[in-house]
Amino acid sequence: MTVNSGSPGWYLRRLSRMGPREVAGRVGDAVRRRRWRSARPDCPSVTGARFTAVLPAGTIAAVSPDAAKRLIAEADRLMCGHAEYFGVVRDDLADPDWWCDPKTGRRAPWGYAFNVPYRNEDAVGDIKQIWELSRHQYLTVLAAAYAITGDERYAERVAAHLRSWWAANPPLRGVHWISGIELGIRLLSWVWIRRLLDGWPGVAGLFEGNPVALNQIWHHQRWLAAFPSRGSSANNHVIAEAAGQFAAACAFGWFPSSARWRAGALRSLERQLRRNTFDSGLNRELATEYHGLVLELGLAAVAEADAARVPVPASIRLVLLRMTDALAAVVDSRLRPPRQGDADDGHGLVVDGTGTDRWASLLATGDAVFGRLAWWPEVTGTDVRTPLLAALIRPYANIAAAPVVTRPPSRPGHFADAGLTVLRGPGEIWCRCDGGPHGFLSIAAHAHADALSVEVRHDGVDVLADPGTFCYHGQPEWRRYFRSTLGHNTLQVDGGDQSVSGGPFLWTRHARSRVLTADTSDTSDGGTARWCAEHDGYQRSVHRRRVELATANQELTVVDEVRGPRRDVRLAFHLGPAIAADLAGNRAVLTWTRDGEGRSAVLDLPGQLSWRAHRGETDPPLGWYSAGFGRKEPATTLVGTGFADGTALLGEFTTVLRFHG
């Protein structure tokens, strides 16, 4: 099915969310793209190029045996041609087809990059499946395996695949020259591949001594300098573009334009990191996986700056410090952050094997670079990336020009600017409450219609779950469901969403939320944590929600109030995939297992509503959980239907979740 993000109506809605400056910039981009179609300059000649941004001696020896073992196991799977991307198992990685979508079997058409209809799955296939392999992050894994083992099979496979990709994807031809985030991440991968293969005899002939590689590196940077993401699209994409361009201009600074590209990318990176991050340290997209992506990209960029001895503004390190502290503050007892907004499994730098915890890895790097605070959760896992980055990045305490910053003396529970509140209780109860902005910038591309939603875990297990994302392109009914109001633990009025969607990455009207109460004070003595917020997403009515976590009896109370005229309502509670539910009337008994031990809870639902359990339904979708992009599994969703009348004392609904033991 053709995605609706390519229709004339979508383009008109998208245009309506742009300001005059963005429109002018995009007109300039269109003119430039037309001119570039017939004018492809050659890369300037390069002589005497040397790669000097190598790892310090002893870095590889600092990688833990456990992390190295996981990495090598992953590298060996890749050498055998096996991998999985977004739920699709591939066995063709020994000799991949760079243009083929393994999910649909379609091959993207050849032609001038900006003419390829990449949003049309009927013509191209699933574009994320095609793009993902060409980020070359599986090649950074193979290169890291070479650095650890010295086994030249890994290096030779990397070289063969790079030469194959360069031959199949000349500048400005085909799907891999369309999106700046892809070019930026690919450049970052190439920098690390060159670094990790430094001991291999053939590496100079693969990179600095190879005219084809030089031409690719130059054209990637020329592209990024010409077509940055603009205005309402300047979210995580522009940071990936700037980080990749900066990394390449530092490590591959062999061209006449390198100094200019480096300076421009650094200015963009500094500005966009500040714009994309709340003062509290949370990412403004309010999509947790993009917080991780931006943090990874920022750390990788600083690593290149320090390796090349390029000064960076103090504000860059400060933003990354705040992002790291914020991540440490919001994770649960198992180091899992909130499942909020879009998530597409995107990473900035991959040098680890399967089973490595992304969030533990980021906190470990944060500890090495910034120093952990006393309230940070303990990190016991190991990874390859942390010792590599820590070997290049100067510790924050050693930066003479670093600003003195007051870091949180205790674990924050409320982030006022982001509207995110975490209530914590005994038995490892963790509850995220959402009272923040709908999303970032005028299109809020990665937002979900989830105002006032809650997410509840017990010892890291999703009890009341955020169902996730599942897909972006090609399956519009699933895209709509996973980002809908009904697809979250909140109240739906008159069958509509709180915010109005204009397409898969476009919202034309945003619900406005405000937090009225956020008391997250220490509840270890048996106190009660409280939160209250409201939003205006429903015309003529206001939805207000109160949440109380009473620690003495491990009880969570959610009170929903609809102020306004009589309206039809649906109240949804999505259970995690590990939770079994026995619903009788308005009471559900929940059971699950954690570490071999049985756990249980009782969910008393509002009696004014008629309750039904849904699981794995497809017409329309309801009762699903997506653990990662491209994957979904049935899970139980409890939906209560009825009506609310704020003028007749019928507008208040109370839900109580009681944990046992």
XYZ file of C-alpha atoms in Angstrom:
661
model
C 0.000 0.000 0.000
C 1.325 3.440 -0.887
C 1.960 5.532 2.191
C -0.052 8.716 2.442
C 3.018 10.848 3.176
C 3.538 11.229 -0.582
C 0.070 12.540 -1.481
C -0.628 16.149 -2.564
C -2.759 16.637 0.535
C 0.105 15.588 2.777
C 2.450 18.060 1.113
C -0.054 20.868 1.619
C -0.461 19.961 5.300
C 3.305 19.731 5.659
C 3.761 23.136 4.015
C 1.275 24.667 6.453
C 3.579 23.760 9.355
C 6.584 25.618 7.890
C 7.608 29.195 8.489
C 8.728 31.601 5.726
C 12.415 31.030 6.394
C 12.041 27.260 6.130
C 10.019 27.565 2.932
C 12.702 29.787 1.406
C 15.412 27.327 2.429
C 13.547 24.407 0.897
C 13.029 26.327 -2.344
C 16.783 26.875 -2.433
C 17.323 23.147 -1.823
C 15.023 22.302 -4.732
C 16.927 24.613 -7.071
C 20.227 23.123 -5.927
C 18.990 19.570 -6.443
C 17.941 20.392 -9.986
C 21.341 21.939 -10.692
C 23.206 19.004 -9.139
C 21.387 16.554 -11.396
C 23.628 17.498 -14.307
C 26.674 18.826 -12.447
C 28.682 16.282 -10.462
C 32.153 17.652 -9.771
C 35.029 15.325 -9.141
C 36.674 15.048 -5.757
C 39.756 17.297 -5.531
C 43.015 15.394 -5.796
C 44.482 14.331 -2.478
C 48.138 13.603 -1.882
C 49.937 12.526 1.245
C 46.774 11.820 3.228
C 47.406 10.160 6.584
C 45.001 8.921 9.225
C 46.187 10.039 12.647
C 43.041 9.719 14.819
C 44.050 6.306 16.116
C 43.170 4.739 19.451
C 45.730 5.285 22.215
C 47.939 2.338 23.069
C 46.328 -0.066 25.512
C 42.728 0.842 24.629
C 41.746 -2.567 23.297
C 43.245 -4.260 26.351
C 40.732 -2.346 28.492
C 37.779 -4.131 26.847
C 36.338 -6.679 29.279
C 36.432 -10.368 28.293
C 32.642 -10.672 28.561
C 32.031 -7.739 26.216
C 34.671 -9.033 23.799
C 33.064 -12.475 23.807
C 29.642 -11.061 22.910
C 31.168 -8.937 20.178
C 33.063 -11.812 18.580
C 29.973 -14.043 18.684
C 28.049 -11.338 16.842
C 30.863 -10.842 14.339
C 30.943 -14.566 13.597
C 27.197 -14.565 12.928
C 27.703 -11.694 10.516
C 30.561 -13.512 8.818
C 28.162 -16.408 8.214
C 25.739 -13.950 6.626
C 23.183 -13.896 9.459
C 21.533 -10.823 10.966
C 18.133 -9.517 11.984
C 16.852 -6.027 11.288
C 13.462 -4.820 12.475
C 12.086 -8.308 12.903
C 13.294 -9.602 9.516
C 15.896 -12.375 9.619
C 18.519 -12.134 6.886
C 20.914 -14.803 5.686
C 22.402 -12.846 2.782
C 24.969 -10.674 4.502
C 27.945 -12.557 3.113
C 27.200 -10.805 -0.197
C 24.327 -8.344 0.290
C 22.209 -6.643 -2.329
C 22.379 -3.016 -1.209
C 19.137 -2.055 -2.934
C 16.876 -4.954 -1.980
C 14.245 -4.921 0.760
C 14.261 -8.437 2.256
C 10.789 -7.942 3.737
C 8.924 -7.317 0.474
C 11.503 -8.615 -1.995
C 11.357 -5.323 -3.896
C 14.444 -3.554 -5.248
C 14.597 0.205 -5.164
C 14.721 1.790 -8.624
C 17.918 3.238 -10.057
C 18.126 6.917 -10.903
C 18.921 10.373 -9.649
C 18.604 10.192 -5.868
C 16.107 12.998 -5.417
C 13.742 11.468 -7.984
C 13.440 8.123 -6.175
C 9.941 7.858 -4.563
C 11.311 6.456 -1.310
C 8.053 6.999 0.594
C 6.203 4.675 -1.784
C 6.602 1.101 -0.574
C 4.998 -0.271 -3.745
C 7.810 1.231 -5.795
C 10.771 0.946 -3.433
C 10.014 -1.525 -0.651
C 10.437 -0.815 3.050
C 12.943 2.007 2.943
C 14.168 1.458 6.514
C 15.077 -2.141 5.683
C 17.103 -0.900 2.706
C 18.742 1.980 4.546
C 19.659 0.142 7.746
C 22.305 -2.154 6.289
C 23.923 0.779 4.499
C 24.543 2.603 7.756
C 27.456 0.128 7.880
C 27.156 -0.362 11.612
C 27.483 -4.110 11.143
C 30.859 -3.329 9.558
C 31.941 -1.405 12.673
C 31.192 -4.603 14.601
C 33.410 -6.617 12.253
C 36.127 -3.970 12.447
C 35.971 -4.060 16.247
C 36.285 -7.844 16.123
C 39.449 -7.425 14.058
C 40.841 -4.891 16.545
C 40.277 -7.311 19.429
C 41.378 -10.555 17.775
C 43.741 -9.512 14.980
C 41.939 -12.014 12.735
C 42.256 -10.613 9.214
C 39.117 -12.399 8.002
C 37.064 -9.682 9.653
C 39.085 -6.888 8.040
C 38.930 -8.500 4.616
C 35.145 -8.855 4.819
C 34.826 -5.201 5.801
C 37.008 -4.152 2.881
C 35.084 -6.293 0.411
C 31.742 -4.880 1.515
C 32.920 -1.274 1.449
C 34.304 -1.697 -2.060
C 31.046 -3.343 -3.125
C 28.935 -0.550 -1.633
C 31.047 2.216 -3.142
C 30.805 0.607 -6.580
C 27.038 0.095 -6.362
C 26.239 3.557 -4.987
C 28.053 6.291 -6.915
C 27.379 9.832 -5.698
C 23.800 11.046 -6.052
C 22.529 7.811 -7.562
C 19.878 5.732 -5.809
C 18.158 5.500 -2.447
C 21.267 5.827 -0.288
C 21.787 9.472 -1.301
C 18.348 10.729 -0.263
C 18.384 11.200 3.518
C 20.988 13.199 5.407
C 20.761 11.129 8.578
C 21.838 8.089 6.577
C 24.860 9.904 5.142
C 25.842 11.283 8.544
C 25.690 7.945 10.372
C 27.475 6.218 7.481
C 30.349 8.714 7.689
C 30.630 8.110 11.427
C 30.789 4.361 10.755
C 33.541 4.857 8.172
C 35.607 6.884 10.646
C 35.417 4.107 13.213
C 36.047 1.386 10.648
C 39.248 3.159 9.624
C 40.250 3.553 13.271
C 39.528 -0.029 14.283
C 41.304 -1.492 11.224
C 44.403 0.607 11.824
C 46.627 -2.410 12.457
C 45.564 -4.162 9.246
C 48.109 -3.844 6.408
C 45.451 -3.108 3.791
C 43.686 -0.270 5.583
C 45.522 2.662 3.981
C 44.825 1.220 0.544
C 41.164 0.924 1.465
C 40.782 4.515 2.647
C 43.318 7.321 2.171
C 45.105 5.586 -0.699
C 41.874 4.713 -2.516
C 40.489 7.322 -4.972
C 37.039 5.692 -4.834
C 36.885 5.993 -1.044
C 38.126 9.576 -1.155
C 35.472 10.434 -3.737
C 32.742 8.910 -1.566
C 33.912 10.671 1.603
C 34.146 14.005 -0.210
C 30.717 13.723 -1.848
C 29.087 12.681 1.427
C 30.411 15.807 3.100
C 29.549 18.056 0.151
C 25.971 16.682 0.284
C 25.635 17.289 4.023
C 26.948 20.837 3.729
C 24.400 21.595 0.996
C 21.222 19.955 2.317
C 20.925 20.188 6.118
C 17.592 19.361 7.725
C 15.727 22.617 8.187
C 13.172 24.271 10.399
C 10.408 21.901 11.397
C 12.583 18.916 10.400
C 15.597 19.957 12.479
C 15.240 17.188 15.060
C 17.556 14.215 15.640
C 18.257 14.094 11.895
C 20.156 17.381 11.880
C 22.270 16.232 14.829
C 23.214 13.015 13.015
C 24.099 15.059 9.944
C 26.258 17.470 11.926
C 27.928 14.753 14.018
C 28.804 12.660 10.959
C 30.066 15.645 8.997
C 32.135 16.865 11.945
C 33.599 13.424 12.637
C 34.629 12.969 9.001
C 36.047 16.479 8.729
C 38.169 15.816 11.827
C 39.360 12.288 11.046
C 39.422 12.595 7.228
C 40.505 16.234 7.067
C 42.289 15.780 3.733
C 40.283 18.084 1.464
C 40.437 21.815 0.713
C 36.963 22.224 2.223
C 37.636 20.165 5.358
C 38.266 23.115 7.667
C 35.115 24.881 6.448
C 33.022 21.732 6.754
C 34.393 21.083 10.234
C 33.622 24.600 11.458
C 30.118 24.598 9.956
C 29.261 21.198 11.362
C 30.519 22.194 14.807
C 28.381 25.352 14.795
C 25.350 23.310 13.768
C 26.030 20.618 16.344
C 26.353 23.120 19.175
C 23.205 24.994 18.193
C 21.075 21.933 17.532
C 22.123 20.064 20.667
C 20.937 23.031 22.699
C 17.716 23.386 20.686
C 16.910 19.678 20.884
C 17.449 19.397 24.647
C 15.456 20.777 27.569
C 17.410 22.521 30.314
C 16.584 19.491 32.487
C 18.578 17.296 30.094
C 15.701 15.403 28.475
C 15.400 15.358 24.696
C 12.718 17.713 23.379
C 11.229 15.093 21.061
C 10.059 13.271 24.209
C 10.849 10.021 22.445
C 13.274 8.158 24.662
C 15.149 6.229 21.997
C 15.995 9.492 20.281
C 17.398 10.747 23.578
C 19.741 7.763 23.386
C 20.562 8.353 19.720
C 21.359 12.036 20.225
C 23.495 11.288 23.284
C 25.444 8.631 21.367
C 25.997 10.988 18.439
C 27.110 13.816 20.709
C 29.593 11.633 22.572
C 30.980 10.283 19.287
C 31.428 13.828 17.954
C 33.273 14.951 21.091
C 35.506 11.878 20.801
C 36.544 12.980 17.305
C 37.125 16.541 18.470
C 39.368 15.441 21.307
C 41.207 12.932 19.105
C 41.913 15.708 16.577
C 42.562 18.312 19.299
C 39.776 20.504 17.948
C 38.316 22.775 20.651
C 34.558 22.446 21.119
C 32.230 24.928 22.829
C 31.752 24.173 26.502
C 28.002 24.103 25.951
C 28.285 20.848 23.976
C 29.831 18.959 26.875
C 27.376 20.572 29.267
C 24.359 19.408 27.249
C 25.745 15.867 27.098
C 26.386 15.934 30.858
C 22.799 16.992 31.535
C 21.449 14.367 29.144
C 23.425 11.688 30.975
C 22.232 12.797 34.408
C 18.647 12.890 33.115
C 18.958 9.358 31.748
C 20.294 8.139 35.099
C 17.317 9.788 36.799
C 14.494 8.289 34.727
C 15.514 4.629 34.355
C 13.794 1.946 36.408
C 15.392 -0.647 38.682
C 16.582 -2.658 35.647
C 18.006 0.425 33.890
C 15.127 0.599 31.416
C 14.074 4.146 30.492
C 10.508 5.177 29.659
C 8.918 3.823 26.482
C 7.698 7.180 25.232
C 7.078 8.429 21.710
C 8.569 6.904 18.580
C 11.376 4.350 18.671
C 13.089 2.897 15.602
C 16.102 1.089 17.118
C 18.467 3.744 15.726
C 22.009 3.898 17.132
C 24.821 6.371 16.637
C 27.773 4.004 16.991
C 27.632 0.201 17.215
C 30.685 -1.793 18.289
C 28.985 -4.273 20.630
C 27.418 -7.681 20.310
C 23.844 -8.765 20.933
C 22.931 -8.772 24.610
C 24.771 -5.565 25.468
C 22.467 -3.170 27.307
C 22.320 0.124 25.460
C 21.328 2.203 28.474
C 23.844 0.613 30.816
C 26.487 1.276 28.175
C 25.552 4.964 27.986
C 25.622 5.295 31.772
C 28.998 3.548 31.900
C 30.341 6.005 29.339
C 28.816 8.851 31.305
C 30.593 7.629 34.421
C 33.926 7.494 32.578
C 33.525 10.933 30.987
C 31.551 12.969 33.533
C 31.740 10.965 36.765
C 28.740 9.315 38.387
C 26.716 10.963 41.122
C 25.967 9.201 44.389
C 22.296 8.667 43.468
C 22.990 7.126 40.062
C 21.843 3.517 39.736
C 24.574 0.902 39.723
C 25.752 -0.368 36.346
C 27.050 -3.927 36.454
C 27.145 -4.812 32.753
C 30.098 -4.368 30.434
C 30.451 -3.094 26.881
C 33.055 -2.479 24.192
C 32.061 1.084 23.311
C 32.754 2.674 26.690
C 36.521 1.982 26.834
C 36.867 3.056 23.186
C 35.105 6.382 23.691
C 36.708 6.951 27.088
C 40.135 6.530 25.519
C 39.460 9.478 23.206
C 37.221 11.822 25.226
C 38.921 14.021 27.788
C 37.244 13.597 31.207
C 35.008 16.526 32.040
C 36.900 17.214 35.250
C 40.094 17.735 33.228
C 38.631 20.385 30.897
C 40.057 23.693 32.048
C 37.361 25.718 30.277
C 34.482 23.527 31.399
C 31.816 25.563 33.186
C 31.124 24.854 36.823
C 27.737 23.205 36.820
C 25.439 22.300 39.680
C 24.368 18.717 39.163
C 21.301 17.292 40.953
C 22.189 16.466 44.565
C 19.492 13.771 44.662
C 17.608 11.791 42.051
C 15.112 14.056 40.260
C 11.595 12.741 39.883
C 9.942 15.644 38.069
C 11.185 17.344 34.906
C 8.999 20.434 34.692
C 10.091 21.603 31.240
C 9.493 18.158 29.716
C 6.358 17.452 31.746
C 7.728 14.027 32.674
C 7.268 12.746 36.218
C 8.451 9.465 37.711
C 6.818 8.175 40.897
C 8.729 5.436 42.718
C 7.635 3.106 45.465
C 8.618 -0.045 47.339
C 8.856 -3.365 45.588
C 10.560 -1.518 42.728
C 7.338 0.177 41.630
C 8.039 2.694 38.867
C 5.372 4.932 37.346
C 5.910 7.464 34.550
C 3.297 10.188 34.161
C 3.095 12.278 30.979
C 2.043 15.902 31.269
C 4.443 17.487 28.821
C 4.350 19.079 25.381
C 2.890 17.021 22.553
C 6.226 16.947 20.755
C 9.056 18.974 19.253
C 8.712 21.684 16.616
C 5.604 22.402 14.588
C 5.195 18.894 13.138
C 6.041 16.962 16.356
C 7.173 14.172 14.011
C 7.945 11.509 16.612
C 5.176 12.297 19.094
C 2.275 10.052 20.049
C -1.207 11.198 21.106
C -0.462 10.098 24.669
C -1.222 13.108 26.873
C -1.699 12.143 30.548
C -0.728 8.543 29.857
C 0.882 6.453 32.566
C 3.411 3.654 32.329
C 3.807 1.334 35.327
C 6.465 -1.303 35.989
C 7.205 -3.635 38.860
C 10.865 -4.628 39.183
C 11.383 -3.720 35.527
C 8.389 -5.676 34.197
C 5.843 -3.737 32.133
C 2.537 -3.965 33.978
C 0.699 -0.989 32.448
C 2.745 -0.691 29.282
C 3.390 1.835 26.578
C 2.770 -0.394 23.518
C 5.640 1.107 21.481
C 5.954 2.040 17.797
C 6.222 -1.025 15.484
C 6.424 0.775 12.116
C 6.845 4.061 10.263
C 6.217 3.480 6.549
C 4.016 1.207 4.475
C 1.448 0.073 7.067
C -0.658 3.169 7.798
C -3.304 1.404 9.891
C -0.615 0.116 12.287
C 1.198 3.444 12.343
C -2.065 5.146 13.308
C -2.827 2.632 16.032
C 0.516 2.641 17.806
C 0.603 6.423 18.082
C -3.120 6.884 18.774
C -4.735 7.895 22.042
C -6.469 4.503 22.281
C -3.019 2.930 21.898
C -1.888 4.388 25.254
C -2.923 4.232 28.901
C -5.132 7.286 28.850
C -8.708 8.401 28.138
C -10.189 8.721 24.651
C -13.206 10.970 24.067
C -15.716 10.569 21.218
C -13.490 8.059 19.415
C -10.853 10.614 18.440
C -7.245 11.410 19.255
C -6.252 14.265 21.545
C -3.978 15.664 18.819
C -4.767 15.702 15.096
C -2.536 13.754 12.718
C -1.734 14.999 9.235
C 0.319 11.956 8.244
C 2.854 9.432 9.555
C 5.283 12.124 10.815
C 3.009 15.148 11.015
C 0.608 16.511 13.618
C -1.506 19.506 12.594
C -3.024 20.238 16.014
C -1.260 19.595 19.310
C -2.952 18.954 22.636
C -1.613 21.279 25.318
C -0.924 19.736 28.718
C -0.005 21.283 32.025
C 1.101 19.673 35.263
C -0.792 20.919 38.308
C 0.869 18.802 41.014
C 4.102 16.823 41.092
C 5.119 15.598 44.530
C 7.851 12.991 44.120
C 9.387 13.384 47.555
C 10.994 10.413 49.282
C 8.314 7.820 50.029
C 10.527 5.284 51.795
C 8.825 6.097 55.111
C 5.400 5.083 53.865
C 4.302 8.388 52.354
C 2.352 9.062 49.169
C 3.668 10.458 45.900
C 1.196 12.549 43.876
C 0.805 13.887 40.360
C -1.991 15.761 38.626
C -2.225 17.220 35.113
C -4.766 18.174 32.464
C -4.917 18.747 28.720
C -7.170 20.581 26.266
C -7.031 18.178 23.343
C -10.782 17.521 23.306
C -12.947 20.335 22.052
C -15.320 21.713 24.728
C -13.946 19.344 27.390
C -10.890 19.120 29.616
C -9.386 15.815 30.688
C -7.753 15.945 34.112
C -5.932 12.996 35.695
C -4.689 12.476 39.258
C -2.235 9.723 40.181
C -1.277 8.727 43.728
C 1.276 6.087 44.706
C 0.775 5.040 48.326
C 3.932 3.240 49.331
C 2.622 1.781 52.590
C 0.294 -0.631 50.774
C 1.880 -0.632 47.264
C -1.245 0.920 45.788
C -1.501 3.127 42.709
C -4.689 5.152 42.246
C -5.590 6.847 38.956
C -8.540 9.246 38.880
C -9.751 10.538 35.503
C -12.066 13.519 35.318
C -13.769 14.917 32.212
C -14.995 18.476 32.592
C -17.579 19.520 30.033
C -20.738 18.264 28.325
C -21.726 14.626 27.948
C -19.180 12.700 25.861
C -18.580 9.080 24.893
C -15.375 7.804 26.470
C -13.039 4.840 26.277
C -10.456 4.270 28.994
C -7.613 1.935 28.010
C -5.050 0.056 30.081
C -2.459 -1.841 28.052
C -0.801 -4.706 29.897
C 2.739 -5.809 29.201
C 3.276 -9.027 27.216
C 4.353 -10.910 30.347
C 1.101 -10.125 32.163
C -1.808 -12.582 32.234
C -5.180 -11.066 33.105
C -8.364 -12.617 34.433
C -11.120 -10.026 33.968
C -14.412 -10.425 35.827
C -16.723 -7.447 35.706
C -14.622 -4.439 36.582
C -11.844 -6.337 38.396
C -8.793 -7.846 36.710
C -6.372 -10.178 38.491
C -2.914 -9.805 36.983
C -0.201 -12.460 37.248
C 3.332 -12.762 35.907
C 6.698 -14.311 36.663
C 9.942 -12.506 37.418
C 13.201 -14.414 37.866
C 11.249 -17.634 38.386
C 9.040 -16.131 41.080
C 5.299 -15.624 40.689
C 3.992 -12.073 41.109
C 0.454 -10.694 41.155
C -1.643 -7.564 41.356
C -5.309 -6.595 41.294
C -6.654 -3.894 39.015
C -9.988 -2.449 40.157
C -11.473 -0.572 37.216
C -14.168 2.139 37.176
C -17.574 0.518 37.648
C -19.376 3.167 35.561
C -17.746 1.762 32.425
C -18.303 -1.538 30.632
C -15.028 -3.480 30.494
C -13.712 -5.897 27.906
C -10.344 -7.541 27.314
C -8.820 -7.323 23.823
C -5.839 -9.275 22.577
C -4.181 -9.476 19.171
C -7.092 -7.976 17.234
C -6.446 -6.722 13.711
C -9.652 -5.151 12.398
C -9.095 -2.614 13.785
C -5.761 -3.185 15.599
C -6.044 -3.463 19.388
C -4.135 -5.447 22.004
C -0.534 -5.345 20.808
C 2.951 -4.656 22.184
C 6.003 -3.765 20.110
C 9.278 -4.576 21.848
C 11.276 -3.163 18.934
C 10.879 -1.640 15.520
C 9.260 -4.023 13.040
C 8.186 -6.448 15.785
C 4.848 -6.845 17.507
C 3.190 -9.471 19.681
C -0.279 -9.887 21.170
C -0.808 -8.422 24.625
C -3.936 -7.825 26.667
C -5.597 -4.425 26.569
C -8.481 -3.642 28.916
C -10.915 -1.085 27.511
C -13.817 0.447 29.408
C -16.571 2.154 27.408
C -19.318 4.476 28.567
C -19.943 8.173 28.819
C -18.834 11.088 30.918
C -20.898 14.126 31.835
C -18.997 16.769 33.723
C -22.229 18.614 34.491
C -23.949 15.644 36.163
C -21.266 14.196 38.459
C -20.660 11.385 35.976
C -17.301 12.620 34.789
C -14.952 10.960 37.296
C -13.461 7.463 37.013
C -11.232 5.816 39.616
C -8.820 2.967 38.912
C -6.798 1.265 41.656
C -3.810 -1.028 41.049
C -2.705 -3.020 44.120
C 0.512 -5.020 44.069
C 0.866 -8.106 46.276
C 4.130 -8.732 48.066
